[in-house]
């Protein structure tokens, strides 16, 4: 397939914000593509050249991309730089300069999707001495053969700024459209994706033979998209929903999915990134304590003093996020893994099996040892028992509990009532914190002027529309160090205009690429005409009242992990139920 076809579709997608239209446009591309091409189109549309868990990023610094544009078009570096400063988008600069090129490429040929993909992949995996100049050369060669519109998108890949506003749900709809002409295959495609986390491969299988995706199986070393917890406000409601259930401690650390086959162990984060080198002590623990040849386990790792039974604060655990000193940290503050699920063992897929059975098998598979243990829990059948366990958990320094449906399978990639969390809540405070995407920031006034930072505009995810909606302007909860960190990180992803994926009625001083997630607490949820979360027609939207940041940039969470509009509406509803029952 010619790359010009994809670029033309991207051009139209960029100009629209309607999810249906976007999936139709992309669906047409899939319809014309060979299955293997469709796989590449999926990765490219995700801004990648491989499934996310392979950790291969195309990333190139702006300076190098500028250099490539300059080589390919004959404009000086200074001219490219100035044009970038004026427009804030190197994609548009490339489009303009390719259109008005001073020199035409020697070996210019029509670009195919395959060629563009292969060159980007080569750029991604080239490393070591002299790699920057070969990356620049490879990108310049692509630009040599590119039309203006092609150049615009080619340049955006290595900058990770595709700006299409297309998320996985829209890609899934587009695949269904390509084969069925409607969205009827969405559930099936999603299921396959949840089990293997590789939407490119799912697309390839689905478009070559739709029956193939029914055969997608859980496999060691291809991470399963994590199950998520629902919220309910009280022990009574939880028991009403689940009946007899198990309540477990809710540990506040790193969620990890551990895959093992023989002596090979890999650890994936909640975002499905490969994190193995950061946790050598857990890798060793798995080798010693997992009594299955092949297994996939899930758990939460945190700093824990096994001699005193004390959990160290999250701050201690999070230090491991630094790349340096892993070995020293692993010796000084080794993490402990509390395993709470078993998804696969020796050829058997446990995701389809009831939790009670999975836990039984987990107890068989895991040997006693100092590094790994099974998450504590207790079966309860009355609200008073659940409450007692909840109080015990808080006393031990945990953040709450998670109740689990003993009959439920593992619901990969979904937030369902198989798991229900209950967290500490103070009077006059929302019962749970929320995870929001930063979409802009305000400049500081008064005491904050020196940081040029005065707060954040944040959004939630609208899963139905595959868009972002604003829900809060956050002006407190930042330490000086956090303000500096936020400002530094956000300045690297400034945008000249509102992010494509966002619906907003308010405007911050500076828009930013929706990339970072923070955790926010608030007093309650109110109706607000200023915010687009849950807004329909003339009705007001929903907003957080007195929001404050409680955890700065969450490196373990991406935009897809943010709280959703649906969750905010449910929390609003629950809060009304509670205040009525307290009258
Ligand atoms: P939240 O991130 O607040 O939605 O809470 C769900 C998260 O709690 C999961 O993603 C896990 O990382 C974490 N967690 C801690 N302990 C458990 C447990 N026993 N079972 C399931 N999840 C747990």
XYZ file of C-alpha atoms and ligand atoms in Angstrom:
606
model
C 0.000 0.000 0.000
C 1.221 3.463 -0.829
C 2.022 5.604 2.156
C 0.235 8.480 0.413
C -3.088 6.667 1.006
C -2.428 6.454 4.729
C -1.194 10.046 4.890
C -4.341 11.232 3.068
C -6.505 9.378 5.589
C -4.475 10.839 8.490
C -4.960 14.289 6.996
C -8.741 13.859 7.050
C -8.689 12.281 10.506
C -6.686 15.205 11.804
C -9.389 17.569 10.609
C -12.222 15.778 12.390
C -12.971 14.983 16.008
C -15.926 12.654 15.515
C -15.094 9.118 16.535
C -17.431 7.540 13.984
C -15.949 9.493 11.133
C -12.439 8.671 12.262
C -13.151 4.963 12.446
C -14.768 5.051 9.003
C -11.737 6.779 7.506
C -9.342 4.345 9.103
C -11.651 1.430 8.273
C -11.318 2.301 4.585
C -7.538 2.096 4.892
C -7.784 -1.331 6.549
C -10.116 -2.516 3.830
C -7.565 -1.772 1.149
C -4.573 -3.071 3.084
C -3.083 -6.542 3.046
C -3.263 -8.076 6.549
C 0.454 -7.533 7.130
C 0.166 -3.917 6.039
C -2.785 -3.459 8.364
C -0.566 -4.595 11.213
C 1.918 -1.841 10.384
C -0.869 0.707 9.983
C -2.057 -0.149 13.508
C 1.379 0.318 15.050
C 1.933 3.551 13.140
C -1.454 4.900 14.198
C -0.516 4.084 17.805
C 2.667 6.080 17.132
C 4.761 2.933 17.485
C 6.659 0.376 15.449
C 5.997 -2.633 17.695
C 3.558 -3.669 20.410
C 4.074 -1.428 23.464
C 5.487 -4.191 25.673
C 8.523 -4.558 23.431
C 9.586 -1.108 24.574
C 10.802 -0.002 21.128
C 10.351 3.747 20.735
C 11.108 5.718 17.560
C 12.066 8.779 19.659
C 14.461 11.356 18.190
C 15.286 14.759 19.658
C 13.862 17.849 17.968
C 17.314 19.073 16.996
C 17.990 15.900 15.016
C 14.636 16.032 13.278
C 15.327 19.652 12.331
C 18.642 18.543 10.898
C 16.934 15.863 8.775
C 14.419 18.393 7.423
C 17.261 20.736 6.566
C 19.231 18.039 4.707
C 16.197 16.864 2.735
C 14.890 20.270 1.685
C 17.957 22.459 1.315
C 16.838 25.018 3.904
C 19.390 25.981 6.540
C 19.104 24.740 10.126
C 18.397 28.312 11.204
C 15.490 28.600 8.746
C 14.008 25.328 9.989
C 14.433 26.399 13.601
C 12.764 29.765 13.010
C 9.831 28.200 11.212
C 9.429 25.760 14.091
C 9.445 28.579 16.606
C 6.690 30.297 14.649
C 4.384 27.308 14.163
C 5.207 25.034 17.130
C 4.817 21.959 14.932
C 7.761 20.426 13.109
C 5.299 18.375 11.062
C 3.915 21.543 9.511
C 7.435 22.883 8.978
C 8.374 19.709 7.091
C 5.179 19.945 5.019
C 5.905 23.535 4.042
C 9.587 23.094 3.269
C 9.091 19.886 1.305
C 6.475 21.731 -0.723
C 8.911 24.544 -1.409
C 12.036 22.438 -1.539
C 15.201 24.094 -2.700
C 16.664 20.838 -3.890
C 14.874 17.774 -5.139
C 15.919 14.357 -3.925
C 18.158 12.335 -6.173
C 16.609 8.949 -5.695
C 13.083 9.917 -5.003
C 10.588 7.072 -5.311
C 7.015 6.608 -4.178
C 6.850 5.604 -0.562
C 5.068 2.488 0.596
C 3.715 1.904 4.112
C 6.222 -0.921 4.373
C 9.203 1.278 3.560
C 8.187 4.047 5.952
C 7.538 1.510 8.691
C 10.841 -0.279 8.139
C 12.889 2.908 8.174
C 11.166 4.115 11.358
C 11.766 0.756 12.945
C 15.417 0.895 11.978
C 15.656 4.362 13.509
C 14.089 2.974 16.676
C 16.471 0.089 17.125
C 19.705 1.779 16.057
C 21.841 2.569 19.074
C 25.439 3.090 20.096
C 28.197 5.348 18.817
C 27.318 7.308 15.691
C 23.707 6.200 15.856
C 22.317 9.749 15.863
C 23.858 10.635 12.534
C 22.625 7.443 10.909
C 19.124 8.127 12.270
C 19.214 11.651 10.835
C 20.382 10.270 7.515
C 17.637 7.638 7.394
C 14.933 10.190 8.208
C 16.289 12.645 5.623
C 16.195 9.902 2.981
C 12.539 9.228 3.730
C 11.770 12.939 3.503
C 13.574 13.053 0.176
C 10.934 10.801 -1.309
C 7.994 12.273 0.556
C 5.195 14.522 -0.646
C 4.405 17.501 1.632
C 1.559 15.716 3.447
C 3.585 12.532 3.825
C 6.458 14.577 5.245
C 4.186 16.128 7.853
C 3.281 12.754 9.304
C 6.686 11.114 8.837
C 8.297 13.797 10.968
C 5.716 13.425 13.714
C 6.487 9.750 14.366
C 9.988 10.203 15.833
C 8.677 13.147 17.840
C 5.842 10.989 19.279
C 3.381 13.711 18.289
C 1.104 12.173 15.729
C -1.772 14.401 16.872
C -4.519 12.314 15.310
C -6.460 11.840 18.525
C -7.102 8.212 17.604
C -7.087 5.806 20.547
C -7.252 2.004 20.623
C -11.086 1.932 20.822
C -11.291 3.833 17.521
C -8.781 1.482 15.875
C -10.848 -1.485 17.066
C -14.024 0.044 15.607
C -12.194 0.686 12.335
C -11.147 -2.970 12.073
C -14.719 -4.074 12.600
C -15.906 -1.547 9.992
C -13.392 -2.863 7.471
C -14.808 -6.375 7.604
C -18.403 -5.972 8.703
C -19.305 -2.453 7.644
C -20.382 -1.779 11.251
C -19.107 -2.132 14.820
C -20.511 -5.591 15.449
C -17.134 -7.319 15.791
C -15.834 -4.854 18.344
C -16.279 -7.081 21.410
C -14.547 -9.994 19.778
C -11.594 -7.917 18.615
C -11.322 -6.292 22.015
C -11.270 -9.639 23.752
C -8.374 -10.824 21.599
C -6.531 -7.564 22.244
C -7.063 -7.824 26.002
C -5.477 -11.251 26.041
C -2.351 -10.449 24.017
C -1.938 -6.622 24.182
C -0.793 -6.560 20.566
C -3.398 -4.765 18.460
C -1.193 -4.977 15.345
C -1.156 -8.771 15.426
C -4.858 -8.893 16.232
C -5.531 -6.736 13.139
C -3.386 -8.977 10.966
C -5.177 -12.135 12.136
C -8.619 -10.593 11.975
C -8.239 -9.286 8.443
C -6.742 -12.498 7.111
C -9.375 -14.762 8.654
C -11.829 -13.521 11.233
C -11.948 -16.917 12.927
C -8.303 -16.592 13.870
C -8.922 -14.069 16.626
C -11.184 -16.516 18.406
C -8.083 -18.638 18.820
C -6.006 -15.927 20.454
C -4.638 -17.519 23.593
C -2.868 -16.338 26.675
C 0.860 -16.788 26.092
C 3.844 -16.426 28.360
C 5.795 -13.200 27.622
C 2.918 -11.469 25.938
C 1.291 -9.420 28.697
C -2.425 -9.567 29.409
C -4.209 -6.222 29.763
C -4.870 -5.752 33.474
C -8.249 -6.130 35.159
C -9.419 -2.987 36.952
C -11.435 -2.400 40.098
C -14.871 -0.807 40.381
C -15.833 1.397 43.325
C -18.685 1.150 45.811
C -19.043 3.458 48.801
C -19.763 1.001 51.621
C -19.398 -2.538 52.918
C -23.181 -3.051 52.665
C -23.284 -2.180 48.991
C -20.344 -4.455 48.286
C -21.989 -7.399 49.983
C -25.276 -6.698 48.292
C -23.489 -6.842 44.974
C -21.224 -9.852 45.536
C -22.722 -11.882 48.340
C -20.112 -13.981 50.137
C -16.766 -12.745 48.851
C -13.130 -12.413 49.706
C -11.680 -9.081 50.876
C -8.000 -8.498 50.331
C -5.543 -5.893 51.499
C -5.097 -3.132 48.916
C -1.348 -2.621 48.698
C 0.003 0.656 47.437
C 3.055 -0.155 45.349
C 3.847 -1.178 41.767
C 1.425 -3.447 40.054
C 3.339 -6.085 38.154
C 2.521 -8.935 35.856
C 5.218 -11.543 36.106
C 5.809 -14.051 33.311
C 8.004 -17.086 33.790
C 9.139 -19.889 31.556
C 11.914 -22.054 32.960
C 14.714 -19.746 34.055
C 13.468 -16.774 32.033
C 11.423 -14.209 33.950
C 9.943 -10.944 32.653
C 8.122 -8.249 34.614
C 5.572 -5.947 32.983
C 4.149 -2.770 34.493
C 0.506 -1.814 34.608
C 1.156 0.046 31.328
C 2.563 -3.246 29.999
C 6.093 -1.936 29.708
C 8.899 -4.374 30.307
C 10.445 -3.496 33.667
C 12.510 -6.612 34.373
C 15.913 -4.935 34.918
C 14.510 -2.728 37.670
C 13.516 -5.544 39.987
C 16.353 -8.089 40.201
C 15.291 -9.329 43.654
C 11.755 -10.116 42.427
C 13.179 -11.994 39.418
C 15.286 -14.118 41.778
C 12.320 -14.648 44.102
C 10.153 -15.870 41.226
C 12.801 -18.358 40.149
C 13.055 -19.712 43.690
C 9.423 -19.671 44.738
C 7.265 -20.386 41.696
C 6.828 -24.111 41.414
C 5.563 -24.205 37.825
C 7.606 -24.453 34.658
C 5.489 -21.736 33.045
C 3.335 -19.198 34.835
C 1.797 -15.729 34.687
C 1.138 -14.090 38.053
C -0.059 -10.696 39.063
C 0.718 -8.776 42.215
C 1.773 -5.560 43.875
C 5.399 -4.993 44.893
C 6.317 -2.665 47.715
C 8.960 -1.938 50.303
C 8.097 -4.074 53.285
C 9.924 -4.874 56.469
C 9.227 -8.562 56.922
C 10.835 -8.596 60.401
C 8.361 -6.056 61.798
C 5.489 -6.595 59.349
C 5.513 -2.859 58.558
C 4.786 -1.476 55.105
C 7.092 1.351 54.158
C 5.493 4.451 52.626
C 4.951 4.572 48.880
C 7.748 7.167 48.613
C 10.235 4.489 49.563
C 8.917 2.076 46.964
C 8.870 4.676 44.247
C 12.579 5.404 44.577
C 13.103 2.327 42.465
C 11.792 4.261 39.493
C 15.240 5.717 39.052
C 17.351 3.869 36.595
C 20.566 4.170 38.584
C 21.503 2.377 41.731
C 19.008 -0.439 41.176
C 21.383 -2.986 42.634
C 22.067 -0.953 45.791
C 18.379 -0.206 46.282
C 17.462 -3.851 45.776
C 19.874 -4.738 48.583
C 18.998 -1.907 50.940
C 15.223 -1.821 50.487
C 14.259 -5.017 48.739
C 10.691 -5.052 47.524
C 8.251 -7.737 48.470
C 5.715 -9.038 45.973
C 2.190 -9.713 47.190
C 0.643 -11.924 44.533
C -3.101 -11.594 44.081
C -3.826 -13.558 40.922
C -2.754 -16.440 38.757
C -3.570 -16.115 35.052
C -1.741 -19.013 33.507
C 0.153 -22.099 34.635
C 1.737 -24.922 32.671
C -0.379 -24.803 29.549
C -3.632 -23.893 31.266
C -5.350 -20.531 30.790
C -6.743 -19.574 34.199
C -8.266 -16.269 33.074
C -11.537 -18.029 32.279
C -11.730 -19.770 35.633
C -13.483 -18.528 38.801
C -11.334 -16.599 41.273
C -11.840 -19.195 44.018
C -10.167 -21.808 41.773
C -7.417 -19.460 40.641
C -6.516 -18.719 44.229
C -6.465 -22.405 45.113
C -4.069 -23.085 42.278
C -1.984 -20.070 43.263
C -1.487 -21.551 46.721
C -0.259 -24.767 45.128
C 2.098 -23.024 42.720
C 3.744 -20.572 45.113
C 6.275 -21.974 47.562
C 6.947 -20.273 50.865
C 9.840 -17.867 50.846
C 10.932 -14.416 51.921
C 10.444 -12.458 48.687
C 6.965 -13.358 47.533
C 3.763 -14.159 49.336
C 0.079 -14.335 48.574
C -1.937 -11.169 49.216
C -3.694 -11.398 52.554
C -7.420 -11.780 52.466
C -10.420 -13.098 54.327
C -13.754 -14.505 53.273
C -16.678 -12.466 54.549
C -20.414 -12.734 54.326
C -21.569 -9.784 56.464
C -20.875 -6.047 56.178
C -19.583 -5.973 59.785
C -16.911 -8.574 58.920
C -15.842 -6.596 55.883
C -15.673 -3.402 57.916
C -13.574 -5.092 60.607
C -11.095 -6.261 57.995
C -11.054 -2.809 56.441
C -10.186 -1.199 59.805
C -7.388 -3.727 60.375
C -5.959 -2.934 56.952
C -5.924 0.816 57.649
C -4.209 0.249 60.974
C -1.418 -1.590 59.209
C -0.855 1.436 57.011
C -2.628 0.115 53.911
C -4.832 2.338 51.783
C -7.929 0.189 51.811
C -9.265 -3.158 50.655
C -10.400 -4.832 47.462
C -13.367 -7.178 47.555
C -13.362 -9.939 44.977
C -16.115 -11.970 43.426
C -15.211 -15.605 44.075
C -17.138 -16.753 40.990
C -15.777 -14.247 38.492
C -13.208 -14.970 35.775
C -10.257 -12.612 35.280
C -11.722 -9.734 33.269
C -8.720 -8.635 31.216
C -8.621 -4.960 30.251
C -11.947 -4.122 31.878
C -13.312 -2.408 34.946
C -16.019 -4.670 36.267
C -17.586 -5.675 39.546
C -15.328 -8.724 39.802
C -13.107 -6.445 41.917
C -14.486 -3.641 44.062
C -12.273 -1.252 45.975
C -13.079 0.465 49.217
C -10.710 3.158 50.380
C -10.316 5.310 53.454
C -12.506 8.362 53.301
C -12.763 11.228 55.700
C -15.905 13.157 56.362
C -16.430 15.697 53.608
C -14.042 14.000 51.230
C -14.622 12.026 48.083
C -14.259 8.345 48.939
C -11.499 7.753 46.427
C -8.853 9.693 44.588
C -9.017 9.975 40.803
C -6.349 9.782 38.133
C -6.473 12.729 35.737
C -4.689 13.609 32.508
C -2.915 16.972 32.456
C -4.011 18.959 29.388
C -2.671 22.418 30.255
C -1.196 24.615 32.938
C -1.617 28.123 34.319
C 1.176 30.580 34.905
C 1.885 31.523 38.504
C 0.874 34.679 40.233
C 2.129 36.118 43.533
C 4.328 33.679 45.438
C 4.170 31.239 42.554
C 5.323 33.689 39.915
C 8.932 32.567 40.290
C 7.990 29.044 39.162
C 5.858 30.336 36.301
C 3.448 27.708 37.403
C 0.061 28.306 38.970
C -1.876 25.097 38.557
C -3.137 22.487 36.127
C -6.103 21.921 33.875
C -6.988 18.243 33.994
C -9.263 15.883 32.138
C -10.899 12.480 32.344
C -11.322 9.935 29.578
C -14.624 9.540 27.760
C -14.465 5.900 26.765
C -17.562 6.023 24.575
C -16.363 8.896 22.486
C -12.635 8.097 22.798
C -12.068 11.736 23.832
C -10.876 13.720 26.821
C -13.136 16.024 28.852
C -12.037 18.598 31.402
C -13.068 18.028 35.006
C -10.873 20.215 37.239
C -8.529 23.120 37.547
C -6.075 22.144 40.230
C -4.341 24.846 42.226
C -3.078 23.092 45.330
C -1.225 20.087 46.632
C 2.092 20.908 44.933
C 5.395 21.093 46.778
C 8.031 23.440 45.354
C 9.931 20.470 44.005
C 6.803 19.121 42.341
C 6.058 22.484 40.755
C 9.529 22.509 39.258
C 9.192 18.923 38.072
C 5.769 19.553 36.515
C 6.821 22.769 34.828
C 9.965 21.127 33.408
C 8.097 18.084 32.101
C 5.169 20.086 30.687
C 7.319 22.639 28.906
C 8.690 19.819 26.782
C 5.213 18.970 25.512
C 3.683 22.434 25.043
C 1.121 22.860 22.284
C 0.128 26.006 20.427
C -3.503 24.988 20.443
C -5.994 22.794 22.285
C -5.079 19.107 22.115
C -6.947 17.388 19.313
C -8.474 14.787 21.595
C -9.861 17.262 24.122
C -13.252 18.954 24.472
C -12.926 22.065 26.624
C -14.786 25.270 27.421
C -11.997 26.761 29.514
C -8.535 27.699 28.361
C -5.335 27.436 30.384
C -2.335 29.719 29.774
C -0.453 26.860 28.131
C -1.896 23.787 26.440
C 0.108 20.565 26.647
C 0.094 17.225 24.909
C -2.169 14.876 26.962
C 0.468 12.524 28.275
C 0.909 12.678 32.044
C -1.443 11.358 34.686
C -1.607 12.643 38.280
C -3.630 11.475 41.255
C -6.059 13.977 42.701
C -8.269 14.090 45.800
C -11.320 16.316 46.132
C -14.153 17.120 48.515
C -16.952 16.170 46.197
C -18.241 16.161 42.654
C -20.493 19.037 41.625
C -22.350 20.082 38.481
C -20.489 22.780 36.591
C -21.101 24.703 33.373
C -17.321 25.191 32.953
C -16.336 21.587 32.417
C -17.118 19.134 29.644
C -17.029 15.935 31.724
C -20.488 14.359 31.361
C -21.870 17.458 29.677
C -24.687 16.879 27.243
C -26.465 19.580 25.272
C -27.409 22.521 27.466
C -26.967 20.536 30.686
C -23.940 21.427 32.810
C -20.999 19.059 33.132
C -19.390 17.636 36.271
C -16.370 18.957 38.154
C -14.256 18.237 41.199
C -14.789 20.562 44.134
C -11.603 21.649 45.958
C -9.314 19.362 44.020
C -5.726 18.872 45.185
C -2.884 16.850 43.753
C -1.908 13.942 45.990
C 0.578 12.243 43.684
C 2.589 13.975 41.000
C 3.254 12.453 37.567
C 2.372 8.754 37.686
C 4.996 7.070 35.586
C 3.070 3.816 35.977
C -0.100 5.159 34.375
C -0.840 6.399 30.880
C -3.731 8.322 29.409
C -5.702 5.089 28.924
C -5.496 4.440 32.674
C -7.098 7.740 33.644
C -10.416 7.867 35.460
C -13.347 7.849 33.023
C -16.418 10.061 32.667
C -18.501 7.008 33.527
C -16.638 6.620 36.839
C -17.117 10.287 37.719
C -20.855 9.996 37.064
C -21.027 6.920 39.237
C -19.091 8.583 42.043
C -21.488 11.516 41.806
C -24.382 9.153 42.109
C -22.862 7.288 45.063
C -22.106 10.502 46.869
C -25.759 11.511 46.568
C -26.848 8.134 47.904
C -24.548 8.518 50.913
C -25.600 12.047 51.745
C -29.257 11.038 51.516
C -28.749 8.056 53.786
C -26.948 10.261 56.353
C -29.845 12.642 56.652
P -6.817 1.809 41.724
O -5.488 1.970 41.058
O -7.035 2.752 42.872
O -7.951 1.759 40.751
O -6.856 0.383 42.448
C -6.645 -0.815 41.773
C -5.204 -1.187 41.947
O -4.944 -1.665 43.260
C -4.762 -2.338 41.085
O -4.437 -1.868 39.812
C -3.548 -2.866 41.821
O -2.395 -2.179 41.356
C -3.753 -2.437 43.253
N -3.898 -3.548 44.206
C -3.338 -3.567 45.425
N -3.663 -4.661 46.105
C -4.464 -5.400 45.300
C -5.131 -6.647 45.445
N -5.063 -7.380 46.566
N -5.871 -7.085 44.395
C -5.972 -6.354 43.257
N -5.365 -5.172 43.068
C -4.615 -4.685 44.082
